[in-house]
Short mmCIF file of C-alpha atoms in Angstrom, two decimals:
data_model
loop_
_atom_site.label_atom_id
_atom_site.label_comp_id
_atom_site.label_asym_id
_atom_site.label_seq_id
_atom_site.Cartn_x
_atom_site.Cartn_y
_atom_site.Cartn_z
CA MET A 1 81.96 105.58 24.24
CA LYS A 2 80.99 103.97 27.66
CA SER A 3 77.31 104.04 26.36
CA VAL A 4 78.17 102.26 23.09
CA LEU A 5 79.89 99.64 25.29
CA PHE A 6 77.03 99.29 27.54
CA LEU A 7 74.72 98.78 24.69
CA LEU A 8 77.00 96.07 22.86
CA LEU A 9 77.16 94.17 26.31
CA VAL A 10 73.34 94.27 26.63
CA SER A 11 72.72 92.94 23.18
CA SER A 12 75.33 90.14 23.59
CA LEU A 13 73.73 88.96 26.90
CA ALA A 14 70.19 89.09 25.33
CA SER A 15 71.38 87.07 22.32
CA ALA A 16 73.26 84.30 24.55
CA GLN A 17 70.27 83.72 26.66
CA PRO A 18 68.05 82.73 24.08
CA ALA A 19 70.64 80.36 22.67
CA ASP A 20 70.93 78.80 26.13
CA SER A 21 67.41 78.40 26.75
CA THR A 22 66.22 77.27 23.28
CA PRO A 23 68.19 74.00 22.84
CA ALA A 24 66.12 72.51 25.88
CA PRO A 25 62.53 73.18 24.41
CA PRO A 26 63.67 72.12 21.07
CA ALA A 27 64.59 68.79 22.54
CA ASP A 28 60.87 68.37 23.94
CA PRO A 29 59.13 69.53 20.74
CA ALA A 30 61.54 67.39 18.52
CA PRO A 31 60.60 63.92 19.68
CA ALA A 32 56.78 65.25 19.83
CA GLU A 33 56.91 66.24 15.99
CA PRO A 34 58.34 62.87 15.04
CA ALA A 35 55.63 61.12 17.15
CA PRO A 36 52.85 62.74 14.96
CA PRO A 37 54.45 61.49 11.80
CA ALA A 38 54.60 58.13 13.39
CA PRO A 39 50.95 57.95 14.00
CA ALA A 40 50.60 59.38 10.52
CA GLU A 41 52.34 56.45 9.19
CA PRO A 42 50.25 53.74 11.16
CA PRO A 43 47.31 55.06 9.23
CA PRO A 44 49.40 53.83 5.90
CA ALA A 45 50.14 50.92 8.14
CA GLU A 46 46.37 50.45 8.52
CA PRO A 47 45.69 50.92 4.95
CA ALA A 48 48.32 48.42 4.54
CA ALA A 49 46.35 46.17 6.87
CA THR A 50 43.18 47.19 4.69
CA PRO A 51 44.97 45.60 1.63
CA PRO A 52 44.80 42.05 3.49
CA PRO A 53 40.98 42.62 3.09
CA PRO A 54 41.18 43.30 -0.58
CA PRO A 55 43.14 40.01 -0.90
CA PRO A 56 40.25 38.25 0.92
CA PRO A 57 38.02 39.72 -1.79
CA ALA A 58 40.83 38.57 -3.91
CA ALA A 59 40.75 35.09 -2.57
CA PRO A 60 36.89 34.84 -3.11
CA VAL A 61 37.34 36.20 -6.75
CA ASP A 62 39.83 33.35 -7.28
CA VAL A 63 37.62 31.00 -5.54
CA VAL A 64 34.87 32.18 -7.84
CA SER A 65 37.03 31.98 -10.59
CA SER A 66 38.10 28.56 -10.05
CA THR A 67 34.61 27.37 -8.79
CA PRO A 68 32.92 27.24 -12.08
CA PRO A 69 34.94 24.65 -13.25
CA VAL A 70 34.40 22.79 -10.04
CA ALA A 71 30.65 23.39 -10.25
CA ASP A 72 30.40 22.22 -13.79
CA ASN A 73 32.61 19.10 -12.95
CA THR A 74 30.10 18.49 -9.84
CA THR A 75 27.09 19.21 -12.11
CA ALA A 76 28.33 17.00 -14.79
CA ALA A 77 28.92 14.47 -12.12
CA LEU A 78 25.39 14.71 -10.68
CA GLU A 79 23.48 15.29 -13.89
CA PRO A 80 22.52 11.69 -14.40
CA LYS A 81 21.31 11.73 -10.79
CA THR A 82 19.29 14.82 -10.97
CA SER A 83 18.01 14.99 -14.51
CA GLY A 84 18.48 13.36 -17.86
CA TYR A 85 16.80 11.09 -20.41
CA LYS A 86 16.55 7.48 -20.71
CA ASP A 87 13.42 6.16 -22.09
CA GLY A 88 11.72 9.29 -20.66
CA PHE A 89 12.71 12.42 -19.01
CA ILE A 90 14.29 11.93 -15.44
CA LEU A 91 14.16 13.89 -12.21
CA GLN A 92 16.12 12.56 -9.48
CA ALA A 93 17.26 13.43 -5.96
CA THR A 94 20.98 13.62 -5.59
CA ASP A 95 21.31 10.71 -3.46
CA GLY A 96 19.16 8.69 -5.80
CA SER A 97 16.56 7.43 -3.26
CA SER A 98 13.67 9.20 -5.26
CA LYS A 99 13.14 9.82 -8.96
CA LEU A 100 10.33 10.63 -11.37
CA LEU A 101 10.20 9.53 -15.10
CA ILE A 102 8.19 11.68 -17.30
CA GLY A 103 7.30 9.80 -20.53
CA GLY A 104 4.31 9.62 -23.33
CA ILE A 105 3.07 7.33 -25.73
CA SER A 106 1.27 8.19 -29.21
CA GLN A 107 -0.30 5.72 -31.55
CA PHE A 108 -1.80 7.33 -34.66
CA ASP A 109 -3.83 4.78 -36.75
CA ALA A 110 -5.10 4.54 -40.18
CA ARG A 111 -7.62 1.70 -41.01
CA TYR A 112 -8.84 0.78 -44.51
CA PHE A 113 -11.09 -2.01 -44.95
CA THR A 114 -10.90 -3.43 -48.63
CA GLY A 115 -13.67 -4.29 -51.00
CA ASP A 116 -16.18 -3.79 -48.23
CA SER A 117 -19.66 -2.30 -48.22
CA ASP A 118 -20.74 -2.91 -44.57
CA PRO A 119 -21.42 0.54 -42.89
CA THR A 120 -20.08 -0.74 -39.54
CA ARG A 121 -16.48 -1.10 -41.21
CA VAL A 122 -15.42 2.61 -41.19
CA ASP A 123 -12.11 3.62 -42.83
CA GLN A 124 -10.73 6.28 -40.50
CA PHE A 125 -7.77 7.87 -39.09
CA ALA A 126 -7.56 7.72 -35.05
CA PHE A 127 -5.57 7.98 -32.06
CA ARG A 128 -5.60 4.47 -30.79
CA THR A 129 -3.44 5.47 -28.03
CA LEU A 130 -2.67 8.94 -26.32
CA ARG A 131 -0.99 8.62 -22.81
CA LEU A 132 1.08 10.48 -20.38
CA ASP A 133 3.20 7.95 -18.45
CA LEU A 134 4.59 9.00 -14.91
CA ARG A 135 6.81 6.51 -13.22
CA GLY A 136 8.85 6.75 -10.21
CA THR A 137 10.48 5.85 -7.05
CA VAL A 138 10.25 7.38 -3.44
CA PHE A 139 12.69 6.30 -0.72
CA ASP A 140 14.39 3.87 -2.70
CA HIS A 141 11.47 1.01 -2.01
CA TYR A 142 8.32 2.53 -2.99
CA ASP A 143 7.51 2.58 -6.84
CA PHE A 144 4.70 4.27 -8.54
CA ARG A 145 3.00 4.35 -11.91
CA PHE A 146 0.23 6.78 -13.21
CA MET A 147 -0.84 6.68 -16.78
CA PRO A 148 -3.89 8.41 -18.11
CA ASP A 149 -5.09 7.94 -21.78
CA PHE A 150 -6.70 10.77 -23.79
CA ALA A 151 -7.40 8.98 -27.13
CA GLY A 152 -10.68 9.66 -28.59
CA SER A 153 -11.08 12.84 -26.36
CA LYS A 154 -11.83 10.72 -23.37
CA LEU A 155 -9.93 10.32 -20.19
CA VAL A 156 -9.21 6.89 -19.03
CA VAL A 157 -6.84 6.11 -16.25
CA GLN A 158 -5.17 2.79 -17.54
CA ASP A 159 -2.72 2.45 -14.80
CA ALA A 160 -2.54 3.69 -11.42
CA TYR A 161 -0.53 1.83 -8.85
CA VAL A 162 2.01 1.70 -6.11
CA ASP A 163 4.55 -1.19 -5.43
CA ILE A 164 6.39 -1.81 -2.30
CA ARG A 165 9.58 -3.36 -3.11
CA TYR A 166 12.32 -4.45 -0.74
CA GLY A 167 13.79 -7.01 -2.92
CA ASP A 168 13.02 -9.06 -6.15
CA ALA A 169 11.52 -12.14 -4.70
CA VAL A 170 8.53 -10.47 -3.12
CA LYS A 171 7.00 -7.27 -3.96
CA VAL A 172 3.32 -5.98 -3.38
CA ARG A 173 1.30 -4.05 -5.83
CA PHE A 174 -2.03 -2.32 -5.19
CA GLY A 175 -4.09 -0.11 -7.32
CA LYS A 176 -5.46 -0.33 -11.06
CA PHE A 177 -3.07 -2.57 -13.20
CA LYS A 178 -3.01 -5.32 -15.77
CA VAL A 179 -4.49 -8.73 -14.33
CA PRO A 180 -1.67 -11.29 -14.54
CA PHE A 181 -3.09 -13.67 -17.21
CA GLY A 182 -2.51 -13.10 -20.94
CA LEU A 183 0.72 -13.38 -22.34
CA GLU A 184 0.34 -10.73 -25.10
CA ARG A 185 -1.94 -8.66 -22.86
CA LEU A 186 0.93 -8.22 -20.27
CA GLN A 187 3.18 -7.28 -23.03
CA ASN A 188 3.84 -3.62 -23.11
CA GLU A 189 1.42 -1.56 -25.54
CA THR A 190 4.37 -0.26 -27.43
CA SER A 191 6.12 -3.73 -27.89
CA THR A 192 3.61 -5.98 -29.44
CA THR A 193 4.53 -7.20 -32.90
CA PHE A 194 1.09 -6.14 -34.62
CA THR A 195 -0.94 -3.05 -34.06
CA GLU A 196 -3.53 -5.06 -32.53
CA ARG A 197 -3.15 -8.03 -30.06
CA GLY A 198 -4.35 -11.59 -31.16
CA LEU A 199 -7.70 -13.33 -30.67
CA PRO A 200 -6.70 -14.85 -27.24
CA THR A 201 -6.53 -11.54 -25.76
CA GLN A 202 -10.21 -11.14 -26.20
CA LEU A 203 -10.82 -13.69 -23.52
CA ALA A 204 -8.04 -12.41 -21.18
CA PRO A 205 -8.88 -9.68 -18.54
CA ASN A 206 -7.25 -6.35 -19.16
CA ARG A 207 -7.12 -3.85 -16.26
CA ASP A 208 -8.62 -4.12 -12.81
CA LEU A 209 -8.47 -2.80 -9.24
CA GLY A 210 -6.72 -5.03 -6.74
CA VAL A 211 -3.86 -6.32 -4.78
CA GLN A 212 -1.15 -8.36 -6.19
CA VAL A 213 1.97 -10.07 -4.72
CA PHE A 214 4.71 -11.00 -7.38
CA GLY A 215 8.05 -11.43 -7.85
CA GLU A 216 11.05 -13.15 -9.51
CA LEU A 217 13.39 -16.17 -8.26
CA ALA A 218 16.70 -17.42 -9.29
CA GLY A 219 17.80 -14.37 -11.41
CA GLY A 220 14.53 -14.31 -13.67
CA THR A 221 14.14 -18.19 -14.03
CA LEU A 222 10.80 -18.25 -12.17
CA ALA A 223 8.61 -15.28 -12.23
CA TYR A 224 4.94 -15.65 -10.28
CA GLN A 225 1.98 -13.26 -9.59
CA VAL A 226 -0.98 -13.80 -7.28
CA GLY A 227 -3.76 -11.33 -6.69
CA VAL A 228 -7.13 -10.42 -5.63
CA PHE A 229 -9.41 -8.17 -7.90
CA ASN A 230 -12.99 -6.80 -8.43
CA GLY A 231 -13.45 -9.05 -11.40
CA VAL A 232 -13.78 -7.85 -14.95
CA ALA A 233 -15.52 -9.44 -18.24
CA ASP A 234 -13.38 -11.00 -20.79
CA GLY A 235 -11.13 -8.56 -22.52
CA GLY A 236 -12.48 -5.82 -20.14
CA SER A 237 -11.52 -3.07 -17.86
CA SER A 238 -12.77 -1.54 -14.78
CA ASP A 239 -12.49 1.41 -12.47
CA GLY A 240 -14.90 -0.01 -9.67
CA ASP A 241 -17.26 -2.91 -8.71
CA ALA A 242 -21.00 -2.90 -8.37
CA THR A 243 -21.09 -6.48 -6.51
CA ASP A 244 -19.64 -8.08 -3.39
CA ASP A 245 -18.04 -10.84 -5.28
CA LYS A 246 -14.32 -10.76 -6.14
CA GLU A 247 -11.95 -12.62 -8.38
CA GLY A 248 -8.71 -14.25 -7.67
CA ALA A 249 -5.77 -14.61 -10.22
CA ALA A 250 -2.44 -16.49 -10.15
CA ARG A 251 0.22 -16.90 -12.85
CA VAL A 252 3.55 -18.73 -13.16
CA PHE A 253 6.18 -18.29 -16.01
CA VAL A 254 9.44 -20.25 -16.09
CA ARG A 255 12.54 -19.41 -18.39
CA PRO A 256 14.44 -22.50 -17.50
CA PHE A 257 17.66 -21.17 -19.19
CA ALA A 258 17.59 -17.46 -18.01
CA GLN A 259 21.11 -17.65 -16.81
CA GLY A 260 22.27 -19.90 -19.73
CA PRO A 261 23.59 -19.30 -23.13
CA LYS A 262 22.10 -16.40 -25.04
CA LEU A 263 20.60 -18.76 -27.64
CA VAL A 264 18.14 -20.11 -25.40
CA LYS A 265 17.96 -17.76 -22.32
CA ASN A 266 14.86 -16.07 -23.78
CA LEU A 267 12.73 -19.52 -23.93
CA GLY A 268 9.88 -19.41 -21.60
CA PHE A 269 6.54 -20.97 -20.95
CA GLY A 270 4.00 -20.70 -18.48
CA GLY A 271 0.24 -20.62 -17.28
CA ALA A 272 -2.21 -18.73 -15.44
CA ALA A 273 -5.83 -18.74 -14.18
CA THR A 274 -8.61 -16.79 -12.77
CA PHE A 275 -11.53 -17.73 -10.73
CA GLY A 276 -14.47 -15.66 -9.51
CA ASP A 277 -18.29 -15.69 -8.61
CA LYS A 278 -20.42 -12.95 -10.04
CA ALA A 279 -24.05 -11.77 -9.38
CA ALA A 280 -23.86 -8.93 -11.84
CA ASN A 281 -26.74 -6.39 -12.56
CA LEU A 282 -27.90 -4.02 -15.37
CA THR A 283 -25.26 -1.25 -14.23
CA GLN A 284 -22.46 -3.79 -14.56
CA PRO A 285 -23.38 -6.84 -16.60
CA ASP A 286 -19.77 -8.27 -16.67
CA THR A 287 -20.27 -9.73 -20.17
CA PRO A 288 -17.77 -9.86 -22.90
CA GLN A 289 -17.63 -8.16 -26.57
CA TRP A 290 -15.08 -9.67 -28.83
CA LYS A 291 -13.44 -7.58 -31.72
CA THR A 292 -11.36 -8.17 -34.78
CA ALA A 293 -8.14 -6.30 -35.53
CA GLY A 294 -10.40 -3.83 -37.49
CA GLN A 295 -12.15 -3.28 -34.11
CA THR A 296 -15.54 -4.58 -35.67
CA THR A 297 -17.67 -6.72 -33.17
CA ILE A 298 -17.28 -10.57 -33.61
CA PHE A 299 -19.64 -11.63 -30.83
CA GLN A 300 -21.64 -9.99 -27.98
CA TYR A 301 -24.44 -11.02 -25.60
CA ARG A 302 -27.96 -9.48 -25.98
CA THR A 303 -28.47 -6.24 -24.35
CA GLY A 304 -31.49 -4.04 -23.52
CA THR A 305 -32.81 -1.56 -21.10
CA THR A 306 -34.24 -4.02 -18.36
CA LEU A 307 -32.92 -7.31 -16.85
CA ALA A 308 -35.69 -9.26 -18.82
CA ASP A 309 -33.79 -8.48 -22.03
CA THR A 310 -30.05 -8.35 -20.84
CA VAL A 311 -27.68 -11.09 -20.34
CA VAL A 312 -25.72 -10.77 -17.18
CA ALA A 313 -23.05 -12.58 -15.59
CA ASP A 314 -24.55 -14.95 -12.80
CA GLY A 315 -22.39 -17.36 -11.05
CA ARG A 316 -18.92 -18.79 -11.47
CA HIS A 317 -16.44 -17.57 -14.10
CA TRP A 318 -13.08 -19.19 -14.66
CA ARG A 319 -10.35 -18.94 -17.26
CA ALA A 320 -7.01 -20.88 -17.91
CA THR A 321 -4.20 -20.17 -20.31
CA ALA A 322 -1.14 -21.81 -21.53
CA GLN A 323 1.37 -19.66 -22.94
CA GLY A 324 4.89 -19.53 -24.15
CA TYR A 325 7.55 -17.72 -26.38
CA TYR A 326 11.04 -18.02 -27.82
CA TYR A 327 13.43 -15.18 -28.81
CA GLY A 328 16.66 -15.90 -30.29
CA GLY A 329 18.81 -13.70 -32.24
CA PRO A 330 16.58 -12.24 -35.17
CA VAL A 331 13.79 -14.77 -34.61
CA GLY A 332 10.96 -14.41 -32.28
CA VAL A 333 7.90 -16.73 -31.67
CA LEU A 334 4.76 -16.51 -29.42
CA ALA A 335 1.91 -18.70 -28.81
CA GLU A 336 -1.05 -18.85 -26.23
CA TYR A 337 -4.39 -20.72 -25.75
CA VAL A 338 -6.99 -19.33 -23.59
CA ARG A 339 -10.42 -20.79 -22.45
CA SER A 340 -13.21 -18.88 -20.55
CA VAL A 341 -16.14 -20.67 -18.93
CA GLN A 342 -18.89 -18.09 -17.69
CA HIS A 343 -22.36 -18.68 -16.05
CA VAL A 344 -24.95 -16.18 -17.53
CA VAL A 345 -28.49 -15.52 -16.86
CA LEU A 346 -31.31 -13.82 -19.02
CA ASN A 347 -34.86 -13.30 -17.58
CA GLY A 348 -34.23 -16.26 -15.27
CA THR A 349 -32.84 -18.54 -17.78
CA HIS A 350 -29.23 -19.72 -16.91
CA ASP A 351 -26.54 -21.17 -19.21
CA ARG A 352 -22.87 -21.99 -18.72
CA VAL A 353 -21.13 -20.59 -21.93
CA THR A 354 -17.49 -21.94 -22.93
CA ALA A 355 -15.30 -20.05 -25.25
CA ASP A 356 -11.69 -20.59 -26.60
CA SER A 357 -9.15 -19.12 -28.47
CA TRP A 358 -5.59 -19.68 -29.73
CA GLN A 359 -2.84 -17.93 -31.78
CA ALA A 360 0.38 -18.52 -32.99
CA LEU A 361 2.93 -15.50 -34.15
CA ALA A 362 6.45 -15.51 -35.68
CA GLN A 363 8.66 -12.63 -36.30
CA TYR A 364 12.00 -12.00 -38.17
CA VAL A 365 14.23 -9.15 -37.86
CA ILE A 366 15.48 -8.75 -41.29
CA THR A 367 18.36 -6.24 -40.40
CA GLY A 368 19.87 -8.67 -37.80
CA GLU A 369 19.16 -7.16 -34.53
CA ASP A 370 17.56 -9.14 -31.60
CA ALA A 371 13.93 -9.94 -31.57
CA THR A 372 12.64 -9.58 -27.92
CA TYR A 373 9.39 -9.53 -25.77
CA ASN A 374 10.04 -5.94 -25.13
CA SER A 375 10.44 -5.04 -29.17
CA VAL A 376 13.55 -4.24 -31.32
CA THR A 377 16.29 -1.85 -30.54
CA PRO A 378 17.90 -0.78 -34.04
CA ALA A 379 21.65 -1.18 -33.84
CA HIS A 380 22.10 1.86 -36.31
CA PRO A 381 19.22 4.52 -35.79
CA PHE A 382 18.01 6.16 -38.84
CA ASP A 383 20.44 8.76 -40.10
CA PRO A 384 20.26 9.30 -43.84
CA ALA A 385 23.89 11.56 -43.52
CA LYS A 386 25.52 8.57 -42.09
CA GLY A 387 23.81 5.96 -44.41
CA THR A 388 21.78 4.14 -41.49
CA TYR A 389 18.21 3.30 -41.74
CA GLY A 390 17.17 1.78 -38.50
CA ALA A 391 15.80 -1.71 -38.41
CA PHE A 392 13.19 -3.62 -40.29
CA ASP A 393 11.05 -6.94 -39.45
CA VAL A 394 8.33 -9.15 -41.19
CA ALA A 395 5.80 -10.79 -39.01
CA ALA A 396 3.02 -13.51 -39.65
CA ARG A 397 0.33 -14.70 -37.39
CA ILE A 398 -2.70 -17.05 -37.31
CA GLY A 399 -5.77 -17.47 -34.59
CA GLU A 400 -9.00 -18.39 -33.74
CA ILE A 401 -11.97 -17.64 -31.32
CA ARG A 402 -15.10 -19.56 -30.94
CA VAL A 403 -18.17 -20.26 -28.70
CA THR A 404 -18.20 -23.83 -28.30
CA ASP A 405 -21.75 -24.11 -26.98
CA GLY A 406 -24.53 -23.95 -29.90
CA GLU A 407 -27.14 -23.34 -27.61
CA VAL A 408 -25.96 -19.84 -26.46
CA PHE A 409 -27.44 -18.65 -29.75
CA ASP A 410 -30.96 -19.94 -28.87
CA ALA A 411 -31.66 -17.12 -26.45
CA PHE A 412 -28.54 -15.37 -25.23
CA ALA A 413 -26.94 -14.10 -28.40
CA ASP A 414 -28.22 -13.10 -31.80
CA PRO A 415 -26.81 -15.27 -34.63
CA ALA A 416 -27.58 -12.53 -37.07
CA LYS A 417 -25.34 -10.06 -35.18
CA SER A 418 -22.59 -12.48 -33.32
CA ALA A 419 -20.50 -14.89 -34.99
CA ARG A 420 -20.21 -18.17 -33.54
CA ARG A 421 -16.43 -18.50 -34.63
CA ALA A 422 -13.90 -16.50 -36.29
CA TRP A 423 -10.30 -17.17 -37.22
CA SER A 424 -7.78 -14.77 -38.95
CA THR A 425 -4.42 -14.73 -40.69
CA GLY A 426 -2.17 -11.68 -40.76
CA GLY A 427 1.12 -10.34 -41.87
CA GLY A 428 2.83 -7.21 -41.26
CA VAL A 429 6.22 -5.19 -41.68
CA ASP A 430 7.59 -2.85 -38.94
CA TRP A 431 10.16 -0.02 -39.01
CA PHE A 432 12.17 0.91 -36.14
CA ALA A 433 13.74 4.35 -36.70
CA ASN A 434 15.28 4.48 -33.30
CA ARG A 435 14.35 3.50 -29.77
CA SER A 436 11.28 5.84 -29.83
CA PHE A 437 9.88 6.04 -33.38
CA ARG A 438 8.27 3.00 -34.99
CA ALA A 439 5.86 2.72 -38.14
CA VAL A 440 3.97 -0.46 -38.79
CA LEU A 441 2.07 -1.71 -41.53
CA ASP A 442 -0.46 -4.86 -40.96
CA VAL A 443 -2.94 -6.56 -43.14
CA GLU A 444 -5.47 -9.03 -41.32
CA HIS A 445 -8.04 -11.07 -42.79
CA THR A 446 -11.06 -12.76 -40.67
CA TRP A 447 -13.33 -15.45 -41.68
CA PHE A 448 -16.76 -15.80 -39.64
CA THR A 449 -19.17 -18.48 -39.13
CA LEU A 450 -22.65 -16.95 -38.63
CA GLY A 451 -22.97 -13.26 -37.60
CA ALA A 452 -25.12 -11.86 -40.41
CA LYS A 453 -28.69 -11.63 -41.25
CA PRO A 454 -30.09 -13.75 -44.11
CA SER A 455 -30.14 -12.00 -47.45
CA ALA A 456 -33.33 -10.74 -49.03
CA VAL A 457 -33.11 -13.59 -51.72
CA SER A 458 -32.47 -16.36 -49.08
CA LYS A 459 -35.30 -19.02 -49.01
CA THR A 460 -34.58 -19.66 -44.93
CA ILE A 461 -34.88 -17.36 -42.04
CA ALA A 462 -31.69 -18.74 -40.61
CA ALA A 463 -28.79 -16.52 -40.08
CA THR A 464 -25.66 -16.86 -42.57
CA ASP A 465 -22.13 -16.50 -42.33
CA ARG A 466 -20.79 -12.76 -42.26
CA PRO A 467 -18.75 -11.84 -45.18
CA SER A 468 -14.98 -12.07 -44.66
CA GLU A 469 -13.09 -8.98 -43.35
CA THR A 470 -9.78 -7.50 -44.64
CA VAL A 471 -8.41 -4.61 -43.14
CA VAL A 472 -5.00 -2.62 -43.54
CA ILE A 473 -3.89 -0.92 -40.52
CA GLY A 474 -0.96 1.53 -40.73
CA ARG A 475 0.49 3.04 -37.26
CA VAL A 476 2.91 5.69 -36.49
CA GLN A 477 4.26 5.52 -32.75
CA LEU A 478 6.15 7.71 -30.73
CA VAL A 479 7.54 6.64 -27.35
CA PHE A 480 9.39 9.02 -24.87
#
């Protein structure tokens, strides 16, 4: 019995001691166990902080998703400044300080001589012009143009010049470009009323290398050009010079009502002159060759293989011209007169040869658009689906060219090959489908004084008048 009571007492004491000592340790482990879960929750908190990074991706995603419209709008706003099309394909800096315009000119002609047996008058298709036109501006004030021509499978650089421009009143140009002289010659090749320029252009210089100061005053009321050039023959162009002598050129053109009513604002008149001194040679004779609208020769000096049988320029050469135009509504009129006086030499024999030429040209746009010096822009471009057919005009002209010194045919020119005088009349129709495409049909008739060998049945050995020439010229022109 005592042993049983002793065992019960021992067991109760053993169970009482763990109960008293255990509570204290659990108090320490208990806070320690919640602490680990707390760090376990911060990791979710860090993933919770990680979601903020996803929001940043989300923000970029939102920015990206909202950027395209902004980018599109910005591109649309900058597009005219960076690229586009206006009379050529345009590439331009975003600040507009520099730009490049890429264009081209194609003139495909068909010539047909009516009722003619002369073998020198050849009916043919040909590219009259096939040009790449590069124009632009660098740093706001420096303009340039480079225009090579590939017609006839030959490379000819027509224009290659740079302009320095800090205002309209005074500009400087240097390189190869049109000499400031003939009114129709200075007109853009794509804007002439007829496929071929008139007879006065045969006496006007074409393109030459030189330096020119030019500008406009009073809003275009007065335009002027003054320059120094290598010097070229009448109607000619040059890419260099074989002599030391140079040629000066000056031109003034006035539009008295340039700021006035539309009816008279495109009335203009002026004059120009060139003056030089030549001591030409066999390599560069600097003598002219005049041609008809059909590109057959009217007049040329004798040529050979030595200076003894070749006419070359020797001494002073001057030209003068009076010119004017009027464009009002659908009516256009252009007129000019040119005189050229040149000293020449053949095997020690000298002569001063005078030639002059004139023309008058009239144009009427039958569809009502404005006729201008820079062509016609149709109000309603060709689009049969919309019932619009572009613009149409009709034109007529008359002109003459002649050598006034009869003695030139004594030695300097062959009267059996060169005419002393030619005069012509012509008419034409133009269709302007849009600003770029144009079709032309011209008819030109030319009469000659001298210029042919005597016939086999003739009783005289003197030269006779060359048979008149009638040529029909069609042209398809594309400008971009």
